[in-house]
Short mmCIF file of C-alpha atoms in Angstrom, two decimals:
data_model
loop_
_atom_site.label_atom_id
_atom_site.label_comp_id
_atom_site.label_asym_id
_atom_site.label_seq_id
_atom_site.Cartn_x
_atom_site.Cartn_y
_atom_site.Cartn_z
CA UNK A 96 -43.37 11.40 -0.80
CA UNK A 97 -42.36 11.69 2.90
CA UNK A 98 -38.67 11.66 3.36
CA UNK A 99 -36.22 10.66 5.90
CA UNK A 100 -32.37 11.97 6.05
CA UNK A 101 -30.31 10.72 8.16
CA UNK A 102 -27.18 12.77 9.59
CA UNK A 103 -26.50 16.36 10.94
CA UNK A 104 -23.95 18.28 9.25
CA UNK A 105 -23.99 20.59 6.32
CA UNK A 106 -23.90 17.58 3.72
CA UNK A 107 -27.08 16.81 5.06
CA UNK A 108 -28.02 20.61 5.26
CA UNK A 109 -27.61 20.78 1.40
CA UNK A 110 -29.28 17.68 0.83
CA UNK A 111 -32.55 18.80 3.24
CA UNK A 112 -32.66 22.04 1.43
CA UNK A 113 -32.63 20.61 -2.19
CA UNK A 114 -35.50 18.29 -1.05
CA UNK A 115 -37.33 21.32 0.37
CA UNK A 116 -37.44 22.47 -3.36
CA UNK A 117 -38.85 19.43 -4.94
CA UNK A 118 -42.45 19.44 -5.43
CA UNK A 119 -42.70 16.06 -4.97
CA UNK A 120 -41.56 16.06 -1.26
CA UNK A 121 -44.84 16.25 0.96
CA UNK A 122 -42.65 16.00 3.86
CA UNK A 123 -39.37 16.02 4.94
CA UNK A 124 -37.65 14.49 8.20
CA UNK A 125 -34.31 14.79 9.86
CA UNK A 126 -32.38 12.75 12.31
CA UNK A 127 -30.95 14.27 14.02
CA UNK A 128 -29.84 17.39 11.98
CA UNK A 129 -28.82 20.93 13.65
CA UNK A 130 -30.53 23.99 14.13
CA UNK A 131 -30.17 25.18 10.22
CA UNK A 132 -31.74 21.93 9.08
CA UNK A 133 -34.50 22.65 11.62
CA UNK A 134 -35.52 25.59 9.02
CA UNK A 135 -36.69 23.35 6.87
CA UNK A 136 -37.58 19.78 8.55
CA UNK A 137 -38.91 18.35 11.16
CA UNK A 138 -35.97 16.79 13.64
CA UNK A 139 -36.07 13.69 15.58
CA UNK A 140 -33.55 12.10 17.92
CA UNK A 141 -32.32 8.87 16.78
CA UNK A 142 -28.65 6.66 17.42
CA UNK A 143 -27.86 7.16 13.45
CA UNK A 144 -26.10 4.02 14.23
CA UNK A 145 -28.63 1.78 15.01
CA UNK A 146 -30.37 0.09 11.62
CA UNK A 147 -33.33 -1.07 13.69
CA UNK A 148 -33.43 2.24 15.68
CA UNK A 149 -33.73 4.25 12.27
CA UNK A 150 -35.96 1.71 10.83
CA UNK A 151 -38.50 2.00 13.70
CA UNK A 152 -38.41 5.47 12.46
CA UNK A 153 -38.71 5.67 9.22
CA UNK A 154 -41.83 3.10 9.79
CA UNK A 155 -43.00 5.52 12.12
CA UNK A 156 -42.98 8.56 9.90
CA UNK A 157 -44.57 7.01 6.96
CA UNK A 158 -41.14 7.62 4.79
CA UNK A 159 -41.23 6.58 1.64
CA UNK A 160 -37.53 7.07 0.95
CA UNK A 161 -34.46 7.44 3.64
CA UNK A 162 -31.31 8.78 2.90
CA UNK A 163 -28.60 7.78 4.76
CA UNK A 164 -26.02 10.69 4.52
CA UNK A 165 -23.11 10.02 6.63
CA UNK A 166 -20.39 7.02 6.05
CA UNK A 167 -20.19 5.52 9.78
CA UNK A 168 -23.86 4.57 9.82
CA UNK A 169 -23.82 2.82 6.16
CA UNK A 170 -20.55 0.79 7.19
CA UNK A 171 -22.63 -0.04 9.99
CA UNK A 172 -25.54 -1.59 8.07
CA UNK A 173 -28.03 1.13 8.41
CA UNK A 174 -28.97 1.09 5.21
CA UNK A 175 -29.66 -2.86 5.18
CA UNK A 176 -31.74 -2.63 8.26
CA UNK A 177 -33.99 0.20 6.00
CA UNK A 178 -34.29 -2.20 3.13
CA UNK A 179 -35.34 -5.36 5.62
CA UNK A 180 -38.00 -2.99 7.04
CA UNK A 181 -39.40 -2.44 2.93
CA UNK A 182 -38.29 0.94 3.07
CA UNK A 183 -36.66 2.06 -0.01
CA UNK A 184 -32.92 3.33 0.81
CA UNK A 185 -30.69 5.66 -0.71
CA UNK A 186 -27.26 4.20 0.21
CA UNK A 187 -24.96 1.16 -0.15
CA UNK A 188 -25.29 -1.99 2.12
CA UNK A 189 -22.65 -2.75 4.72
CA UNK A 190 -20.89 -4.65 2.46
CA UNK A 191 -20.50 -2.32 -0.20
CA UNK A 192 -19.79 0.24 1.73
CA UNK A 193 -16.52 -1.29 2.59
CA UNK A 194 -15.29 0.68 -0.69
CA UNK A 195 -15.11 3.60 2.32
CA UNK A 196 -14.68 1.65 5.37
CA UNK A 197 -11.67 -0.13 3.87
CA UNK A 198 -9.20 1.36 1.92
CA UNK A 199 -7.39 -1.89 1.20
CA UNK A 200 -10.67 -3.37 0.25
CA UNK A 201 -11.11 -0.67 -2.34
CA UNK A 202 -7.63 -1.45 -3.60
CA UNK A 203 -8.76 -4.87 -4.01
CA UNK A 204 -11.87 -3.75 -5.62
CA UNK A 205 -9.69 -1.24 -8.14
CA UNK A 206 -7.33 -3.93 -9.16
CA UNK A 207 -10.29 -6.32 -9.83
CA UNK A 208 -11.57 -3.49 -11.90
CA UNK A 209 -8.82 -2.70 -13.66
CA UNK A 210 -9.29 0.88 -12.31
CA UNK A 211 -6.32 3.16 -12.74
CA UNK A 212 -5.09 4.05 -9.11
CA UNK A 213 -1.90 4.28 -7.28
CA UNK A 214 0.38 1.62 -7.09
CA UNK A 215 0.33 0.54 -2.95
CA UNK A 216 1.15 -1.70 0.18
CA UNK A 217 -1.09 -2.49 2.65
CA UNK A 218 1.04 -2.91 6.17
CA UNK A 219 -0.11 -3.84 9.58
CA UNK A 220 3.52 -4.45 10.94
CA UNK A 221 6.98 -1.87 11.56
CA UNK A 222 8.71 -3.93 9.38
CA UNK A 223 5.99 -3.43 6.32
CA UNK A 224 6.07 0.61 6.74
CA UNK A 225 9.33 0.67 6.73
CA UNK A 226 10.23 -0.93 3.68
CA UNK A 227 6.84 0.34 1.60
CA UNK A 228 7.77 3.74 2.96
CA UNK A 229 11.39 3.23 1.53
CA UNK A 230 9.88 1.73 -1.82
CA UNK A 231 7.89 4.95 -2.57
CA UNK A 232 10.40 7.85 -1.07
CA UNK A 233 8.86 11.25 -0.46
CA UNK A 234 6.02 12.74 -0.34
CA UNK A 235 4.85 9.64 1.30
CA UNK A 236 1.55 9.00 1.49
CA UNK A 237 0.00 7.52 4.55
CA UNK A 238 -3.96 6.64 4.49
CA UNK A 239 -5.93 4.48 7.78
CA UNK A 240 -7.24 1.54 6.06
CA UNK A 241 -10.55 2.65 8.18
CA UNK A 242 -12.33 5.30 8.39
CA UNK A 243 -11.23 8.65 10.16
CA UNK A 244 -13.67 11.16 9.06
CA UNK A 245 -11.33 12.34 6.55
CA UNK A 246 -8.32 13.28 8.82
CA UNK A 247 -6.97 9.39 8.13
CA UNK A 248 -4.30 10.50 5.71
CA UNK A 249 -1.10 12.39 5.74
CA UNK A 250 1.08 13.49 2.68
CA UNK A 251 4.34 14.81 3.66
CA UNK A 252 8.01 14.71 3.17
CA UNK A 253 8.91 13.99 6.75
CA UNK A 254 9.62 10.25 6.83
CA UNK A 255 9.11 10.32 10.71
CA UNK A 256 6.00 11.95 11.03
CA UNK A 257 5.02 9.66 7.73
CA UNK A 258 6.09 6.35 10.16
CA UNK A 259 4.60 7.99 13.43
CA UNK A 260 1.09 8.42 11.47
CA UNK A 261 1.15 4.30 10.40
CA UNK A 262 2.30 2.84 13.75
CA UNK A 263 -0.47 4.98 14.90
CA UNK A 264 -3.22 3.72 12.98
CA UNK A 265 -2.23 -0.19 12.96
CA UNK A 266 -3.21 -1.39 9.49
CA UNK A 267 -2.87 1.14 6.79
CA UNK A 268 -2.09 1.77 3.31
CA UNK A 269 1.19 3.10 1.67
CA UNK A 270 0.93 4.60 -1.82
CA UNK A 271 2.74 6.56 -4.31
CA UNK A 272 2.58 9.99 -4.72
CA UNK A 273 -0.21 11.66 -7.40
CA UNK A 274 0.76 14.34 -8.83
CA UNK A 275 -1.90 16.78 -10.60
CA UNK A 276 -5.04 19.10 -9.81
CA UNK A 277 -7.78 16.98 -8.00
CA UNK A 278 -11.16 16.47 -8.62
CA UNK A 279 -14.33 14.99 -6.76
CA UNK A 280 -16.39 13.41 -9.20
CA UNK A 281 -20.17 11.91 -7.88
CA UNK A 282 -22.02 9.44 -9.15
CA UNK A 283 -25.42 7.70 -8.77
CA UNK A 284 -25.92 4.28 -9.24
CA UNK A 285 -28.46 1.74 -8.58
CA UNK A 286 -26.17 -1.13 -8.95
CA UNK A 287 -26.43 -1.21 -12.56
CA UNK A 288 -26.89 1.99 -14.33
CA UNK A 289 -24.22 4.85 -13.28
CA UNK A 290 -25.12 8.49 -13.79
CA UNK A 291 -22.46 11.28 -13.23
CA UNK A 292 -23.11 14.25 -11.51
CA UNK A 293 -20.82 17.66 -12.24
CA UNK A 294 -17.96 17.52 -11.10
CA UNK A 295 -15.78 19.74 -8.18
CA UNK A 296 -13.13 20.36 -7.00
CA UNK A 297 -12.64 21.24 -2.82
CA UNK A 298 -9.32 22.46 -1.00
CA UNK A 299 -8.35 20.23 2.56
CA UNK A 300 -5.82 21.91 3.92
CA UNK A 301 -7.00 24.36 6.48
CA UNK A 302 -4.82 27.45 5.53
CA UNK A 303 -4.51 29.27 2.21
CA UNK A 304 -1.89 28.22 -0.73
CA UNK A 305 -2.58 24.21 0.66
CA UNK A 306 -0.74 25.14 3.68
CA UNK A 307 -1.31 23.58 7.20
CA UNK A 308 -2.92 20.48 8.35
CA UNK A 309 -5.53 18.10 6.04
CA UNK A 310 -9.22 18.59 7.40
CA UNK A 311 -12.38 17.36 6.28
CA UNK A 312 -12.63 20.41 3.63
CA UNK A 313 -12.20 24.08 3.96
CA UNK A 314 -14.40 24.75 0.73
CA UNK A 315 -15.36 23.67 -2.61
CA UNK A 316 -16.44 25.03 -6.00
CA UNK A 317 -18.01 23.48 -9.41
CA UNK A 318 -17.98 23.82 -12.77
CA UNK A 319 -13.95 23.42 -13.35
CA UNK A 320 -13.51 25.56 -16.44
CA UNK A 321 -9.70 23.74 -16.82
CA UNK A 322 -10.98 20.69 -17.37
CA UNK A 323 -11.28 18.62 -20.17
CA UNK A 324 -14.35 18.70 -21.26
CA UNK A 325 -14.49 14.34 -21.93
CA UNK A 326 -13.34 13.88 -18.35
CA UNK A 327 -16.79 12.91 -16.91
CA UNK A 328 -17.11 10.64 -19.89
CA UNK A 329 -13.80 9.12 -19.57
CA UNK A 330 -14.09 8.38 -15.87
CA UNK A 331 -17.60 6.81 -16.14
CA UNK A 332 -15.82 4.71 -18.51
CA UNK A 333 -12.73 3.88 -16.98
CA UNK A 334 -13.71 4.04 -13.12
CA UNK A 335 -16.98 4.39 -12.54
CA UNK A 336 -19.31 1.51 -14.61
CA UNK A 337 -16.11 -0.93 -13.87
CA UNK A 338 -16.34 -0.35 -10.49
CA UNK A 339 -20.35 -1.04 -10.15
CA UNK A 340 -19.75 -3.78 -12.49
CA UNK A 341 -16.99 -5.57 -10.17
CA UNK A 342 -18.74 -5.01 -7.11
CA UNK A 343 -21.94 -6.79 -8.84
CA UNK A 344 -19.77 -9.30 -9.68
CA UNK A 345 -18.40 -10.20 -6.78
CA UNK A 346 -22.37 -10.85 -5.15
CA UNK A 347 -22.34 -6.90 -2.95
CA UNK A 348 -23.98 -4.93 -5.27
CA UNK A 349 -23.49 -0.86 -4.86
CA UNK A 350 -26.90 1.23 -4.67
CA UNK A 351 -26.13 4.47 -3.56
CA UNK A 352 -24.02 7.41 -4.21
CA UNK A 353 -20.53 6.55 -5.23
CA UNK A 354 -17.13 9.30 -5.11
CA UNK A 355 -14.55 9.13 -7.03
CA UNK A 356 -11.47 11.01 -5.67
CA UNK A 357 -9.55 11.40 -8.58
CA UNK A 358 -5.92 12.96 -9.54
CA UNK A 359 -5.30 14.41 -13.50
CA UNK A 360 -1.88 13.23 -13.48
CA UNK A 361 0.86 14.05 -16.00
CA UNK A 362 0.10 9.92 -16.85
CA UNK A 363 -3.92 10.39 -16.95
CA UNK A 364 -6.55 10.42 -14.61
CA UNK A 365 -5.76 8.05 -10.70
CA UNK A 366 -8.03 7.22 -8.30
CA UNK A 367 -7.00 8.78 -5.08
CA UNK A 368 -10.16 7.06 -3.04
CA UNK A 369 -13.47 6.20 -3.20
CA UNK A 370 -16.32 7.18 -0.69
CA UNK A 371 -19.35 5.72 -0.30
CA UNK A 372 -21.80 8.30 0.26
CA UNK A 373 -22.01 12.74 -1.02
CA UNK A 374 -18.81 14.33 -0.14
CA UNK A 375 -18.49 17.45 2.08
CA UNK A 376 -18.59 20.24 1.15
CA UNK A 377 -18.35 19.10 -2.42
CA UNK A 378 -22.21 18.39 -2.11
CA UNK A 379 -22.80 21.93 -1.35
CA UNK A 380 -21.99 23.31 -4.79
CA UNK A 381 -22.84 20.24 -6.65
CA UNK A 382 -26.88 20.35 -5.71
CA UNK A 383 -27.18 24.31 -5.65
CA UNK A 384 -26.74 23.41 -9.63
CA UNK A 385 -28.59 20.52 -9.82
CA UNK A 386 -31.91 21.43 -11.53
CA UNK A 387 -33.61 17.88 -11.38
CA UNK A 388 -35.77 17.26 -8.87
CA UNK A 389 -33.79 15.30 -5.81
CA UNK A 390 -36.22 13.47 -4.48
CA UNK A 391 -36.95 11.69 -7.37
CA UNK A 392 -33.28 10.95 -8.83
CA UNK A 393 -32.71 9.48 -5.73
CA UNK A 394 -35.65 7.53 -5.12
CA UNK A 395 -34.81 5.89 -8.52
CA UNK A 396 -31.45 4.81 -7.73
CA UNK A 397 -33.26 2.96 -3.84
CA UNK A 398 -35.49 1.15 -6.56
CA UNK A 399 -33.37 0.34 -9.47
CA UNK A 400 -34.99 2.45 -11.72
CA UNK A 401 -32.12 4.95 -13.15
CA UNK A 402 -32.16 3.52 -16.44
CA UNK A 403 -35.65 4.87 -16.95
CA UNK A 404 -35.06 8.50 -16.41
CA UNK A 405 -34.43 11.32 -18.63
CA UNK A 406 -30.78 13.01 -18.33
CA UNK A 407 -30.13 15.04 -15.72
CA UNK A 408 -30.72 18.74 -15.34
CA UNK A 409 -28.26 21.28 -14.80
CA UNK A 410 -28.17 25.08 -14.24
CA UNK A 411 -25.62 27.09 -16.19
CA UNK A 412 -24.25 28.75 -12.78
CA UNK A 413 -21.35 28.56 -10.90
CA UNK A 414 -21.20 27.87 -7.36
CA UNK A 415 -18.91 28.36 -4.20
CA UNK A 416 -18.78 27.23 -0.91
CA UNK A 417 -16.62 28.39 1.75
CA UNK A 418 -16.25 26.85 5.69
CA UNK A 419 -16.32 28.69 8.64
CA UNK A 420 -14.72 26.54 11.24
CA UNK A 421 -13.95 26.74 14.90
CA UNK A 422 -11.31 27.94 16.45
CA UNK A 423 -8.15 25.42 16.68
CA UNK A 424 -9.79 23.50 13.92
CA UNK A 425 -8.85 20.49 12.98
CA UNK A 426 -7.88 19.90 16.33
CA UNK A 427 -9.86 19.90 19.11
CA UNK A 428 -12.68 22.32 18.32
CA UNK A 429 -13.52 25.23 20.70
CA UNK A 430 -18.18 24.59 20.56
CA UNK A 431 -20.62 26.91 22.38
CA UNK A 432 -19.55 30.35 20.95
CA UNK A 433 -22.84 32.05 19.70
CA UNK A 434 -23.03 32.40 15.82
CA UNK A 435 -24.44 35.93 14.86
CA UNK A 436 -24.90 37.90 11.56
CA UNK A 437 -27.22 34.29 9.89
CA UNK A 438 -30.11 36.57 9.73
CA UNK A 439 -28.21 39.25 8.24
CA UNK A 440 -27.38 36.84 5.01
CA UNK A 441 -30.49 35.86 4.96
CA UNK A 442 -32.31 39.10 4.27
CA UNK A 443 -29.71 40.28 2.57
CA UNK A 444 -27.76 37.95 0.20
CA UNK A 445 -30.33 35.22 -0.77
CA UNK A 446 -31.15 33.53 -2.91
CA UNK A 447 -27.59 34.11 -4.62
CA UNK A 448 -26.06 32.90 -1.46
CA UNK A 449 -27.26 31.05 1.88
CA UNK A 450 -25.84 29.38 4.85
CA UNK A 451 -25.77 25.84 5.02
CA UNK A 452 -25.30 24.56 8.72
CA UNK A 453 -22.90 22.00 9.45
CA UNK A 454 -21.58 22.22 13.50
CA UNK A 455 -24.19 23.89 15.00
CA UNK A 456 -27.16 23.77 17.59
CA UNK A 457 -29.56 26.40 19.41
CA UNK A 458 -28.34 27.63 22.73
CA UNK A 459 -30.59 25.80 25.26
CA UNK A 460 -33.77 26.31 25.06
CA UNK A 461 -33.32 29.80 23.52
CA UNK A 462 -34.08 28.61 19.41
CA UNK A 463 -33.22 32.31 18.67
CA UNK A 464 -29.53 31.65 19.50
CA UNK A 465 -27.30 29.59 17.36
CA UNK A 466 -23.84 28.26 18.83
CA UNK A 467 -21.00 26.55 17.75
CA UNK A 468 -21.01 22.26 18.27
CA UNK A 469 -18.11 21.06 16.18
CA UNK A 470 -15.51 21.57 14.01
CA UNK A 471 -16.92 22.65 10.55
CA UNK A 472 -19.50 25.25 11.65
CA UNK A 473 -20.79 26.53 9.00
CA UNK A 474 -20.44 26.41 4.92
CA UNK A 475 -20.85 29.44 2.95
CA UNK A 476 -23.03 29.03 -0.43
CA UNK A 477 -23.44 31.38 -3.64
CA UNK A 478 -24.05 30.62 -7.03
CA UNK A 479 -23.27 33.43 -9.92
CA UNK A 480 -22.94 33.56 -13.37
CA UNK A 481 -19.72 32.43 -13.09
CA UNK A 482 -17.07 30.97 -10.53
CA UNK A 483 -15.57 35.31 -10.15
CA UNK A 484 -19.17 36.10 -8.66
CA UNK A 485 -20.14 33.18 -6.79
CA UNK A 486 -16.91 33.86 -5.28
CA UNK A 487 -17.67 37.85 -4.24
CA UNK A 488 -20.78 36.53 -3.09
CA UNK A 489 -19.64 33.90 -1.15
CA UNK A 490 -17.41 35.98 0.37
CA UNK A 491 -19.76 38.79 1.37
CA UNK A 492 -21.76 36.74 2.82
CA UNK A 493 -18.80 35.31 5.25
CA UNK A 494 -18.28 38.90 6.22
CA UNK A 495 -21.25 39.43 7.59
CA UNK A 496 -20.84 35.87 10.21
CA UNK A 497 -19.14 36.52 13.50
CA UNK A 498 -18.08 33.61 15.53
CA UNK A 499 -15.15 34.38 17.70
CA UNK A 500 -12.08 32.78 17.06
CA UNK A 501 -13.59 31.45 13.70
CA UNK A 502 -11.11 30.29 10.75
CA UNK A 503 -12.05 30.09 7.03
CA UNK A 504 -9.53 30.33 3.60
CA UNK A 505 -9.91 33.24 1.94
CA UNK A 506 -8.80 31.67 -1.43
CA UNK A 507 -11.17 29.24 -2.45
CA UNK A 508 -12.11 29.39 -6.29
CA UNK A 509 -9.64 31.91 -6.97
CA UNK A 510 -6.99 30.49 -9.37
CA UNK A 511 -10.37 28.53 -11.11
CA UNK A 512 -11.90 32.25 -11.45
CA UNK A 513 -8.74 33.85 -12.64
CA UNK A 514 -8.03 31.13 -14.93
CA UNK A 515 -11.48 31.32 -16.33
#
């Protein structure tokens, strides 16, 4: 099978290198990727934006299955434009991927459901934050109703810089506080059959103890040995199937990989939000312990064939993943430092831990040199026998990266590894 991803960051990193490993991949394409992916498919330019653009391409290559791995292009209808072109498609249409591109939508969707999820306004006007923001009391919780590559929300007990984030984003959604240890929860579906993946757990706020700013995600880890050991069940019961079912319902059926954000409150288990595609950098240390072939899991969720395959596969391991990010990140990202010390982890710490690149590119035409081109620059991947190893391997292997001016938390995993 020739396959085609479709993004450039380290989501799409972990996904290229899992499909590297499968047997069944004969080749493997990237558009556009970054100079990590580069290790282990062939890139191509493409607007990731443009269904017909990455159609054209996909016909081009031969692919047999494309991946779409960010959110913007499958609210844009990439993923449509595959399927017109008779190219099987891992991801949700445009319509179903308004469960991301909308969180009021999603709301919608959840109360159709009957999906357990904080109680909420939607508000477009001064008026409508005020009083929803007066309703709830702090921490107030502030979430775009679009999407904001996962800077959209702010929790905090400052009622003015609650207000100034609303006004700011036009229409958006006020919700109660959750309170309660979160936890990312995948799932594949093909519109009718749902099949969990493990679940994880990552940490957004860029500074250790949940301090500072949100950001996209600082680092992740999976298995959770604290929790209950029926949770996956309980949500595939209570969130996940309804969810498919609803959607199918309602004539925009959801083929693709479905997230459930989820908060174990002190009342049970909340929907925070759902995304419509893998999560990052949750994806990271979800696939380095998947043991069933990608390729193929995948390719039976495009087609609608889930039902037929065996369970899934899963190594015994722990994993962590920790970000290296640029400096001033999440703000406006310092780019173009050169990264050094990749080689270093890979002759010395693999396989137990690798580097998965997320903001990166080479330096001109100099493919030896690796520099900084975003945020998120890297994310930091080990897998040990359990989450108190993966962790002193992750973290050796950060030591050995120098980017100047680089950030990362030094205490990802480590209540879950104490606690274990």
């Amino acid at each position: 099978m020739k396959v085609l991803v479709i993004g450039g960051g380290a989501r799409e990193h972990a996904l290229c290198r899992s499909l590297s490993l499968d047997p069944a991949v004969t080749a493997l394409h990237c558009a556009p990727g970054n100079a990590g992916i580069a290790d282990v498919a062939e890139l191509h330019q493409v607007d990731a934006l443009d269904g017909k653009a990455v159609a054209a391409l996909a016909a081009e290559l031969g692919a047999g299955l494309v991946i779409v791995g960010p959110e913007a292009p499958l609210v844009a209808g990439v993923a449509d434009a595959v399927r017109e072109a008779g190219i099987p498609c891992f991801g949700p249409s445009k319509e179903a991927a308004r469960l991301e591109g909308s969180k009021a939508f999603a709301k919608d969707v959840m109360a159709g459901a009957g999906v357990p999820t904080a109680r909420s306004y939607v508000c477009t006007t001064p008026e409508e934050v005020d009083e929803a923001l007066d309703a709830f009391g702090a921490p107030y919780v502030v979430k775009d109703d679009g999407l904001a590559a996962g800077k959209g929300v702010v929790v905090t007990d400052d009622v003015e810089q609650a207000r100034e984030h609303a006004l700011a984003c036009g229409r958006v959604v006020i919700e109660e506080f959750l309170d309660g240890p979160e936890v990312s929860l995948f799932a594949v579906t093909d519109g009718r059959t749902v099949v969990p993946l493990c679940p994880a757990q990552d940490f957004k706020r860029a500074l250790d103890g949940d301090e500072g700013p949100n950001t996209g995600g600082m680092g992740a880890y999976s298995p959770l040995p604290w929790a209950d050991p029926k949770l996956v069940d309980e949500v595939q019961e209570t969130v996940l199937q309804p969810t498919v079912d609803e959607l199918s319902r309602r004539g925009t059926p959801f083929s693709g990989l479905l997230y459930a954000g989820l908060a174990i409150t002190s009342r049970g288990v909340r929907v925070i939000e759902f995304n419509a595609r893998f999560g990052d950098p949750e994806t990271q240390v979800v696939l380095a312990r998947l043991r069933t072939p990608l390729a193929g899991l995948l390719l039976a969720a495009a087609s609608g064939t889930l039902a037929d395959l065996p369970p899934l596969r899963w190594s015994d391991d722990a994993a962590v993943t920790v970000v290296i990010a640029s400096h001033n990140y999440p703000g406006t990202p310092r780019t173009g430092d050169p990264i050094e010390g990749l080689a270093d982890v890979a002759s010395q710490d693999a396989p137990d831990a690798y580097v998965l690149h997320a903001g990166t590119k080479h330096d001109g035409d100099d493919s030896r040199t690796v520099v900084s081109a975003g945020g998120r620059v890297l994310s930091v991947t080990a897998t040990g026998a359990d989450l108190a190893q993966a962790r002193e391997r992750a973290y050796a292997a950060v030591a050995r990266i120098r980017l100047d001016g680089s950030q990362h938390r030094t205490d990802i995993a480590e209540k879950a590894a104490d606690e274990a």
